[in-house]
XYZ file of C-alpha atoms in Angstrom:
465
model
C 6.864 -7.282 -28.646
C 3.733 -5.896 -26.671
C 2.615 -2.249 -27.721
C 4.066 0.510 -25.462
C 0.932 2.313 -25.784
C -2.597 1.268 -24.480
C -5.451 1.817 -27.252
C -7.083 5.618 -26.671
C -10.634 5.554 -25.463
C -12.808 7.640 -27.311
C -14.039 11.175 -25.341
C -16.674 13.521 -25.844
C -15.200 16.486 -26.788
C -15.005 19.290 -24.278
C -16.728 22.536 -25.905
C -19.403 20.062 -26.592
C -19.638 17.723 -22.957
C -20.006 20.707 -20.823
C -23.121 21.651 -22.522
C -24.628 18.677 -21.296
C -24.608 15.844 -18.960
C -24.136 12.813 -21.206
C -21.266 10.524 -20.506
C -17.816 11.681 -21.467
C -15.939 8.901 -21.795
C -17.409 6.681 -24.497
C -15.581 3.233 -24.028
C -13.837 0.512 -25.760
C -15.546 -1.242 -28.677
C -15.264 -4.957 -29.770
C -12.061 -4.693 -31.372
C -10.096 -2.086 -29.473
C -10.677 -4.028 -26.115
C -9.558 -6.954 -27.986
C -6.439 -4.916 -28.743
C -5.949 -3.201 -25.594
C -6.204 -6.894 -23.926
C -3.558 -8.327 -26.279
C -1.019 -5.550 -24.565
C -1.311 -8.175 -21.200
C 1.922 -10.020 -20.577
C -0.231 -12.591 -18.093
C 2.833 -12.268 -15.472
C 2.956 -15.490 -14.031
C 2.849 -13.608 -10.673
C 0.489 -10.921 -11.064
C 1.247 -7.595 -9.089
C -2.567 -6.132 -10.471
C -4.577 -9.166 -8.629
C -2.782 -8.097 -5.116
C -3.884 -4.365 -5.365
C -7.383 -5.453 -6.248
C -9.378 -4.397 -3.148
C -11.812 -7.434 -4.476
C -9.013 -9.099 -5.864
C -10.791 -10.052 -9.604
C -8.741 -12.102 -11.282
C -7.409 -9.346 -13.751
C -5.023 -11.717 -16.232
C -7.878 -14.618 -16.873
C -10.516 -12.131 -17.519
C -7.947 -9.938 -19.949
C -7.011 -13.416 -21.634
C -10.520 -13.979 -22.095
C -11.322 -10.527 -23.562
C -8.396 -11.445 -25.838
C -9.669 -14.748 -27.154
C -13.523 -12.996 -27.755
C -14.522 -15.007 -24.975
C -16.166 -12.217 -23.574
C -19.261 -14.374 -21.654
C -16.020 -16.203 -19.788
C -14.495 -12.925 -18.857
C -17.797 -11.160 -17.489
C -17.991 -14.805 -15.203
C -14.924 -14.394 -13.846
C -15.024 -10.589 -12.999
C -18.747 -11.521 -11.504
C -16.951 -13.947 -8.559
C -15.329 -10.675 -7.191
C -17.461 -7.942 -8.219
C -21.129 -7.473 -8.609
C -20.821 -4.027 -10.052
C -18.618 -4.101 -13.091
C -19.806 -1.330 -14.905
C -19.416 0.891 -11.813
C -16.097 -0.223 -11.449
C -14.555 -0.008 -14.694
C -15.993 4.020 -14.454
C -15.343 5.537 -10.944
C -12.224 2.792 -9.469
C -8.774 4.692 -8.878
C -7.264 2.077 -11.234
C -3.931 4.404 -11.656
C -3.148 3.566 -7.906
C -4.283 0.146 -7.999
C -4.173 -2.939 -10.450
C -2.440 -0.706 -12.925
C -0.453 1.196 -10.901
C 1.221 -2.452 -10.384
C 1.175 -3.361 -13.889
C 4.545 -4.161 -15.404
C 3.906 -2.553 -18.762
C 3.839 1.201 -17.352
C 7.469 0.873 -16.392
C 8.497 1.301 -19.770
C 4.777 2.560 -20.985
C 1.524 2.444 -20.619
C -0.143 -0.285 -18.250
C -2.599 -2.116 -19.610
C -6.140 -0.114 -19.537
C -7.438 -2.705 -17.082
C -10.392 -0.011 -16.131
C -12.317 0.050 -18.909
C -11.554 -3.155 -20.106
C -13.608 -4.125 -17.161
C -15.808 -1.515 -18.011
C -16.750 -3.032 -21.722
C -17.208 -5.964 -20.250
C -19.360 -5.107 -17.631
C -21.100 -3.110 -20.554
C -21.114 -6.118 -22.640
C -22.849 -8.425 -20.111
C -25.499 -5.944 -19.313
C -25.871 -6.082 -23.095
C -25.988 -9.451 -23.797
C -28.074 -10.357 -20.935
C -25.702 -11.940 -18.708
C -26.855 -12.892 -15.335
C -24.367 -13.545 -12.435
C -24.212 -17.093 -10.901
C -25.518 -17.869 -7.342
C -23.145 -20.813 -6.131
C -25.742 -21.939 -3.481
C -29.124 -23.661 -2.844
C -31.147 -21.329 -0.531
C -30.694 -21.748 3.188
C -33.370 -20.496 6.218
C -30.981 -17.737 7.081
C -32.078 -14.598 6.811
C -30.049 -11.352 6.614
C -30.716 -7.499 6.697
C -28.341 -5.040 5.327
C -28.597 -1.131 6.259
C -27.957 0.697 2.636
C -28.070 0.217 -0.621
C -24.736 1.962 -1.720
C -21.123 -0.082 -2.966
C -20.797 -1.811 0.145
C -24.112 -2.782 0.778
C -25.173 -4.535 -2.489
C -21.903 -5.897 -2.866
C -22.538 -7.526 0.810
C -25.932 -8.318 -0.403
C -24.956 -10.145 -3.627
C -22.112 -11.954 -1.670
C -24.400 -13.880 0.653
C -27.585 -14.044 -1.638
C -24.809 -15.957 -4.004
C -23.886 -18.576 -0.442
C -28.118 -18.820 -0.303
C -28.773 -16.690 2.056
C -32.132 -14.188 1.927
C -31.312 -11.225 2.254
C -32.988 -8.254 2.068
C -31.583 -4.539 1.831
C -33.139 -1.503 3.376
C -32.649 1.883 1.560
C -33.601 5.440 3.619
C -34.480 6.900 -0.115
C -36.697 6.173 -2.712
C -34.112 4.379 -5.174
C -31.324 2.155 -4.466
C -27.693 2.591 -5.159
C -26.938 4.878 -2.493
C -23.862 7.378 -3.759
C -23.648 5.601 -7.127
C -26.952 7.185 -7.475
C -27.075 10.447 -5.919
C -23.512 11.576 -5.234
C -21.420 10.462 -9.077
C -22.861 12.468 -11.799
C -24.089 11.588 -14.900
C -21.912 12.337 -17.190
C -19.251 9.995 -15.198
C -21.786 6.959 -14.157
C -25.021 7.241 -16.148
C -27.978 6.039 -13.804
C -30.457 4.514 -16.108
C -27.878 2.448 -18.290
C -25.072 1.643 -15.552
C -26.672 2.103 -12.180
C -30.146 0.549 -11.955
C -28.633 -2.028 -14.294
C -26.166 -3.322 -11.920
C -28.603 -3.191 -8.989
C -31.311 -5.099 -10.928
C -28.663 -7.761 -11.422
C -28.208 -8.000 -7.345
C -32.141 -7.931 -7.411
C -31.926 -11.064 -9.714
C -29.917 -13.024 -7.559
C -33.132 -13.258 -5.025
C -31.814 -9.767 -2.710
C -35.135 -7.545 -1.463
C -34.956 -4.038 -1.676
C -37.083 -2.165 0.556
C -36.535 1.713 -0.132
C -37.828 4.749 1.835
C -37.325 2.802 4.698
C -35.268 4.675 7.330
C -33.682 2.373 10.015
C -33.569 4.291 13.241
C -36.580 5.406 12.801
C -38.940 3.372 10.770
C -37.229 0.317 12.925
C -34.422 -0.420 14.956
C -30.975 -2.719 14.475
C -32.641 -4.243 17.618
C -35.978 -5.100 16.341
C -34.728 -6.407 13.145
C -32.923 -9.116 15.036
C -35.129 -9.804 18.234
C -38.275 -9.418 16.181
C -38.124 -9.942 12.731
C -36.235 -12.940 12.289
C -33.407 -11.577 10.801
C -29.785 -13.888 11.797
C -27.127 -11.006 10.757
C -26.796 -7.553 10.129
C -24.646 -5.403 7.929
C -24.653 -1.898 8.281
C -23.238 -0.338 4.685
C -25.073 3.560 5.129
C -21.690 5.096 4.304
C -20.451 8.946 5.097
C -23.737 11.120 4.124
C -23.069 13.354 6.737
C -21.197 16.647 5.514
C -17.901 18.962 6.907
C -17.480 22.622 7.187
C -14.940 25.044 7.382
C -16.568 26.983 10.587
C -15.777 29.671 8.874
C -17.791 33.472 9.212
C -20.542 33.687 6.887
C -20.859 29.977 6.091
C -24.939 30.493 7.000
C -25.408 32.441 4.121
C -27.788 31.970 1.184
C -25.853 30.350 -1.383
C -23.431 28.218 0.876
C -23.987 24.064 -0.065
C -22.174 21.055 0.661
C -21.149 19.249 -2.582
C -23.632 16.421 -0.608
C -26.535 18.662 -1.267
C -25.720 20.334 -4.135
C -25.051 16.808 -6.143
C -27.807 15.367 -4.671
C -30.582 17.875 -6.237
C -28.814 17.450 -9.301
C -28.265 13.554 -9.682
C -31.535 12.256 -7.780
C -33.438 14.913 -8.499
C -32.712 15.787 -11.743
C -32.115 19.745 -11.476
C -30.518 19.427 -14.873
C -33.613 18.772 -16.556
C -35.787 21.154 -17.659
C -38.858 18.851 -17.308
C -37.980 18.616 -13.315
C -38.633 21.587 -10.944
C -36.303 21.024 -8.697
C -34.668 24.367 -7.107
C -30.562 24.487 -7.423
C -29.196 27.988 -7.333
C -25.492 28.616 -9.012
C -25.812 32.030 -10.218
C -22.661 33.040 -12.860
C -19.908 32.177 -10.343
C -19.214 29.111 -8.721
C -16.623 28.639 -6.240
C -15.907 24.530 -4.988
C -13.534 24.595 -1.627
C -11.269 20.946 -1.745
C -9.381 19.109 -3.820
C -10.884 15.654 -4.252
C -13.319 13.358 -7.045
C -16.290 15.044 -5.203
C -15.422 18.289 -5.409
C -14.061 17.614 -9.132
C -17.620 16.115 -9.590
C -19.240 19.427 -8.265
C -17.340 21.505 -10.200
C -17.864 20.032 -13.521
C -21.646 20.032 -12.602
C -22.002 23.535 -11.795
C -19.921 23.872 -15.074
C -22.890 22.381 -16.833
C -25.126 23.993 -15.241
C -24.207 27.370 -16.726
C -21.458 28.686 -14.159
C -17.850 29.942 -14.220
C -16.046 27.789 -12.021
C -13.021 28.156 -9.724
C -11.497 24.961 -7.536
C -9.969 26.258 -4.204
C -8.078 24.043 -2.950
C -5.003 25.258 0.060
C -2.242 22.719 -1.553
C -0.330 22.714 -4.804
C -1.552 20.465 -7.668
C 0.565 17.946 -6.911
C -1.123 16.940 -3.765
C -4.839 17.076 -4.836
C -6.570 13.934 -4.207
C -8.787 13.843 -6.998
C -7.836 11.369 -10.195
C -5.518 12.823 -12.219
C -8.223 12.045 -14.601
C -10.922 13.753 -13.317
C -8.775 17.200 -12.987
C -7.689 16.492 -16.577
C -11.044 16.755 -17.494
C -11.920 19.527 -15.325
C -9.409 21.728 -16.691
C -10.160 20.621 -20.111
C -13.945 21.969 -19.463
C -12.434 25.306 -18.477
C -12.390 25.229 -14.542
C -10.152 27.689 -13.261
C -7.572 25.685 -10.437
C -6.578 28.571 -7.413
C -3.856 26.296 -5.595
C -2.388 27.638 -2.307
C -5.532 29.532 -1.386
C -7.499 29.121 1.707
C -10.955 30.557 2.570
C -11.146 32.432 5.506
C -14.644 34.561 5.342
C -17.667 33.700 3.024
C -18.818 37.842 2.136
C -22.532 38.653 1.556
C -24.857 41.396 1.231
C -27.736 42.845 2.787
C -30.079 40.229 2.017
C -27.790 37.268 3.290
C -26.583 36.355 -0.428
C -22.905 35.138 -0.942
C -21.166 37.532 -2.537
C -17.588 36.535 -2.620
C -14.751 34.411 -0.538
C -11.933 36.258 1.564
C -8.968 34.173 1.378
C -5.101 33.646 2.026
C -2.585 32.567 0.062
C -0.630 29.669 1.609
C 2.626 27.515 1.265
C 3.600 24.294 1.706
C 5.431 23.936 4.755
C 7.119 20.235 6.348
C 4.874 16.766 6.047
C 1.881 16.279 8.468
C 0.290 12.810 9.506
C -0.827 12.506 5.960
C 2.006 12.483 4.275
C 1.352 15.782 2.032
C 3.295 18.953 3.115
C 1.283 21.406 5.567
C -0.056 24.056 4.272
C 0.721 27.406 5.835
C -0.573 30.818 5.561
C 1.641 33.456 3.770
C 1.165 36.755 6.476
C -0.742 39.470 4.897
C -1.711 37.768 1.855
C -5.645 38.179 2.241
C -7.554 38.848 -1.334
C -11.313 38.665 -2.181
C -12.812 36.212 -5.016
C -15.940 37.387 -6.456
C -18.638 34.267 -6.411
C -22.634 33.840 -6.085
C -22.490 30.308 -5.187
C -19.728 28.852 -2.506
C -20.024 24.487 -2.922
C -18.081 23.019 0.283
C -16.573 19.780 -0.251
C -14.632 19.085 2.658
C -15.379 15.451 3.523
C -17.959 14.086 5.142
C -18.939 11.687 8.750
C -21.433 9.208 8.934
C -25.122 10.024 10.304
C -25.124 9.416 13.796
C -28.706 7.843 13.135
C -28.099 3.861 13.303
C -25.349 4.243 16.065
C -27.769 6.568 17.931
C -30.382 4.129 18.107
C -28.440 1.140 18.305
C -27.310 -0.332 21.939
C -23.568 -1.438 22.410
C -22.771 -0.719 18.727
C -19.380 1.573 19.665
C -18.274 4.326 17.539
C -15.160 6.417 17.347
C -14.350 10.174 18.056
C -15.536 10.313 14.088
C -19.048 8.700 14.601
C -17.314 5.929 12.355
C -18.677 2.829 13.804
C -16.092 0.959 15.133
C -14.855 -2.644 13.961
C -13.000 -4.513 16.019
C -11.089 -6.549 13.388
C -10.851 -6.233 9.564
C -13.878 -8.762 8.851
C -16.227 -5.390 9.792
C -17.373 -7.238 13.650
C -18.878 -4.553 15.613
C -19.391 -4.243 19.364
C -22.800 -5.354 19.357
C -23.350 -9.015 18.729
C -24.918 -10.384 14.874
C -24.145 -6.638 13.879
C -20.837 -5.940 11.106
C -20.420 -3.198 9.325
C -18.040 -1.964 6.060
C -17.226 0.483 3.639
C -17.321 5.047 4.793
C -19.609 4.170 7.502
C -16.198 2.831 9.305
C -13.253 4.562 7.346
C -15.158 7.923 7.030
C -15.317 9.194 3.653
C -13.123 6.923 0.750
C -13.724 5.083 -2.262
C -16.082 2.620 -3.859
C -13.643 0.277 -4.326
C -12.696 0.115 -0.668
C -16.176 -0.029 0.178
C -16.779 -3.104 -1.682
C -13.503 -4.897 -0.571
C -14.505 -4.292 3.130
C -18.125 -5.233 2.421
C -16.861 -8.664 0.999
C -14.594 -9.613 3.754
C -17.759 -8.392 6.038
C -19.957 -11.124 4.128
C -18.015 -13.707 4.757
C -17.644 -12.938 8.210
C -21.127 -13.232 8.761
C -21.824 -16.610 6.789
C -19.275 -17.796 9.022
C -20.901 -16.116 11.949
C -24.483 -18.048 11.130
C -22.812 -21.503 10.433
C -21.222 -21.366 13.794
C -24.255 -20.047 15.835
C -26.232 -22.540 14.202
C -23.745 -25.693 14.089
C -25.331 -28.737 15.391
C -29.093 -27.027 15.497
């Protein structure tokens, strides 16, 4: 009889991990994946493979994580997924693969995430090196961002022989994997540049600090610099606010900004002089894994922290994870509440947050009940620092500068079918900078169908030639 329960991972513990900015969770070893993969019942019809986004082959890499075969399990995971270690850290597992798995109708499902995760781990470890499947062909390729969806685009076609080369608008690649998930969730150094060195050893170019729209066009990348395809992966870096009074005051951010300065530029780290204000209060408006991630920054960075978010807990859209953590590092949850007024004082410093208490009234498009406001129920949270993590659009840049490439009332560029075709010929495009702001996982599903699109897009415009 399988165990009911998967095998704990091992966790800093939280007096300690909000001190600092190492990771929390510390991962399977040899033997505990070994005994979290026996748990697999290898269902001769697996539900986890079908709610994949990249659709790994989930029961033949746990069978081979079983059998110590772990070289065989990090070459099956690497015909899906170029970013393993990313994966097995920041996926929404509980409402995919194992939110299908069999086991967690009487249990636990099997801990498919960080099995993944060790074995992404492992193969960075033990130098393994992902197969290309192809000779090289003359077909060349540019792809716009270096984030999920654009090295997993990358990797796909550099693996069917294309060239490809990737063009990043900041200095280092990795796009929100590097700037926008903190450390202490995806380390950069050991997870991050790892993964995209691997892409860079499959023959992909990355050109960073190279800003398409205005260091060169979509246009001149195909009419002039020999480039066949394009795939636009620049994601959702453009941020949402409230429109609220006082949101121009000193000490308003979007989560954007304020996890930006301190993942790329390293604001946690005394040796780097890199400006981030958070004063003793912190207040984060929304409910979802960025605002969690903001939160549990500021947390480290020395600040009492309160999460306003205008629903009850049982609609925020964060992993339940994540707000299990957050709570456990002391973040203070005020549920029902709705900003209304950001308060300073006479030198245009924040000062506090006028809200309203709210209720949950019938379902709305989403789904999730409306929220409503209670009459009369205004009340005044002291804060120094108000984080706004709302959402976000993408940067009108590439679509601005880019003839007959469509976009909707968003600014999402618009694709006409599910392969990520745009409106402008030899242009496709995957992952936020479509959907508007969503997950990694997504991202890189999109961005796969997107590569294949475009091999098949090349092979046809250059059959018989």
């Amino acid at each position: 009889m399988k165990q009911v329960n998967r095998v704990p991972v091992r966790e800093q513990d939280p007096e300690v991990r909000k001190n600092n900015f190492d990771e929390v969770c510390l991962g399977y070893n040899e033997d505990e994946a070994v005994a979290e993969a026996s748990r697999c019942l290898n269902c001769k019809k697996p539900l986890c493979v079908s709610d994949c986004p990249v659709s790994i082959d989930i029961p033949s890499f746990v069978e081979k994580i079983k059998n110590r075969e772990f070289y065989q399990a990090a070459e099956i995971i690497s015909r899906s997924s170029v970013l393993p270690s990313v994966c097995g850290r920041v996926c929404p597992q509980e409402s995919q693969c194992e939110g299908k798995c069999i086991l967690g109708v009487k249990g636990d499902p099997v801990s498919i995430g960080k099995l993944e995760r060790f074995i992404g781990d492992w193969g960075r470890d033990n130098g393994f090196i992902i197969p290309v499947k192809s000779e090289p062909n003359s077909h060349r390729v540019a792809v716009i961002g270096s984030g999920p969806a654009g090295l997993t685009c990358a990797g796909e076609l550099a693996s069917l022989g294309y060239d490809v080369t990737i063009f990043e608008a900041l200095h280092k690649a990795g796009g929100v994997l590097e700037y926008g998930i903190p450390e202490f969730r995806l380390p950069k150094e050991k997870v991050v540049r790892q993964e995209v060195e691997n892409v860079k050893r499959m023959g992909v170019k990355i050109i960073t600090n190279a800003v398409i729209g205005k260091a060169g066009t979509i246009d001149n990348l195909l009419d002039n610099e020999g480039f066949d395809a394009i795939f636009v992966g620049t994601g959702a870096g453009l941020p949402l606010f409230m429109n609220i009074p006082g949101e121009n005051l000193n000490g308003v951010l979007s989560a954007n900004e304020f996890l930006t300065r301190i993942n790329l530029m390293k604001a946690y780290d005394d040796e780097f002089d890199t400006p981030v204000r958070t004063g003793q209060r912190v207040a984060v408006v929304g409910g979802g894994n960025v605002a969690m991630d903001s939160a549990r920054s500021a947390v480290r960075m020395g600040a009492d922290v309160s999460v306003i978010y205008r629903r009850s807990a049982e609609e925020l859209p964060a992993r339940a994870e994540e707000v299990h953590h957050a709570r456990e590092e002391g973040i203070d949850f005020r549920l029902l509440t709705n900003p209304v007024e950001v308060l300073g004082n006479e030198k245009g410093w924040v000062t506090g947050l006028k809200c309203v208490r709210m209720e949950l009234g019938e379902p709305d498009e989403s789904g999730r009940r409306r929220p409503v406001v209670i009459p009369d129920s205004e009340f005044i949270i002291e804060t120094d620092t108000v984080i706004m993590s709302l959402g976000t659009s993408p940067n009108p840049l590439i679509a601005g500068t880019t003839p007959n490439l469509e976009t909707d009332r968003k600014g999402c560029v618009k694709a006409v079918d599910e392969n990520g075709t745009t409106t402008r010929e030899g242009v496709f495009a995957a992952g936020d900078v479509v959907t508007g702001s969503a997950t990694v996982i997504l991202a890189m599903g999109a961005a796969r169908k997107s590569a294949k699109a475009i091999d098949d897009y090349i092979r046809s415009k250059y059959a018989g030639k």
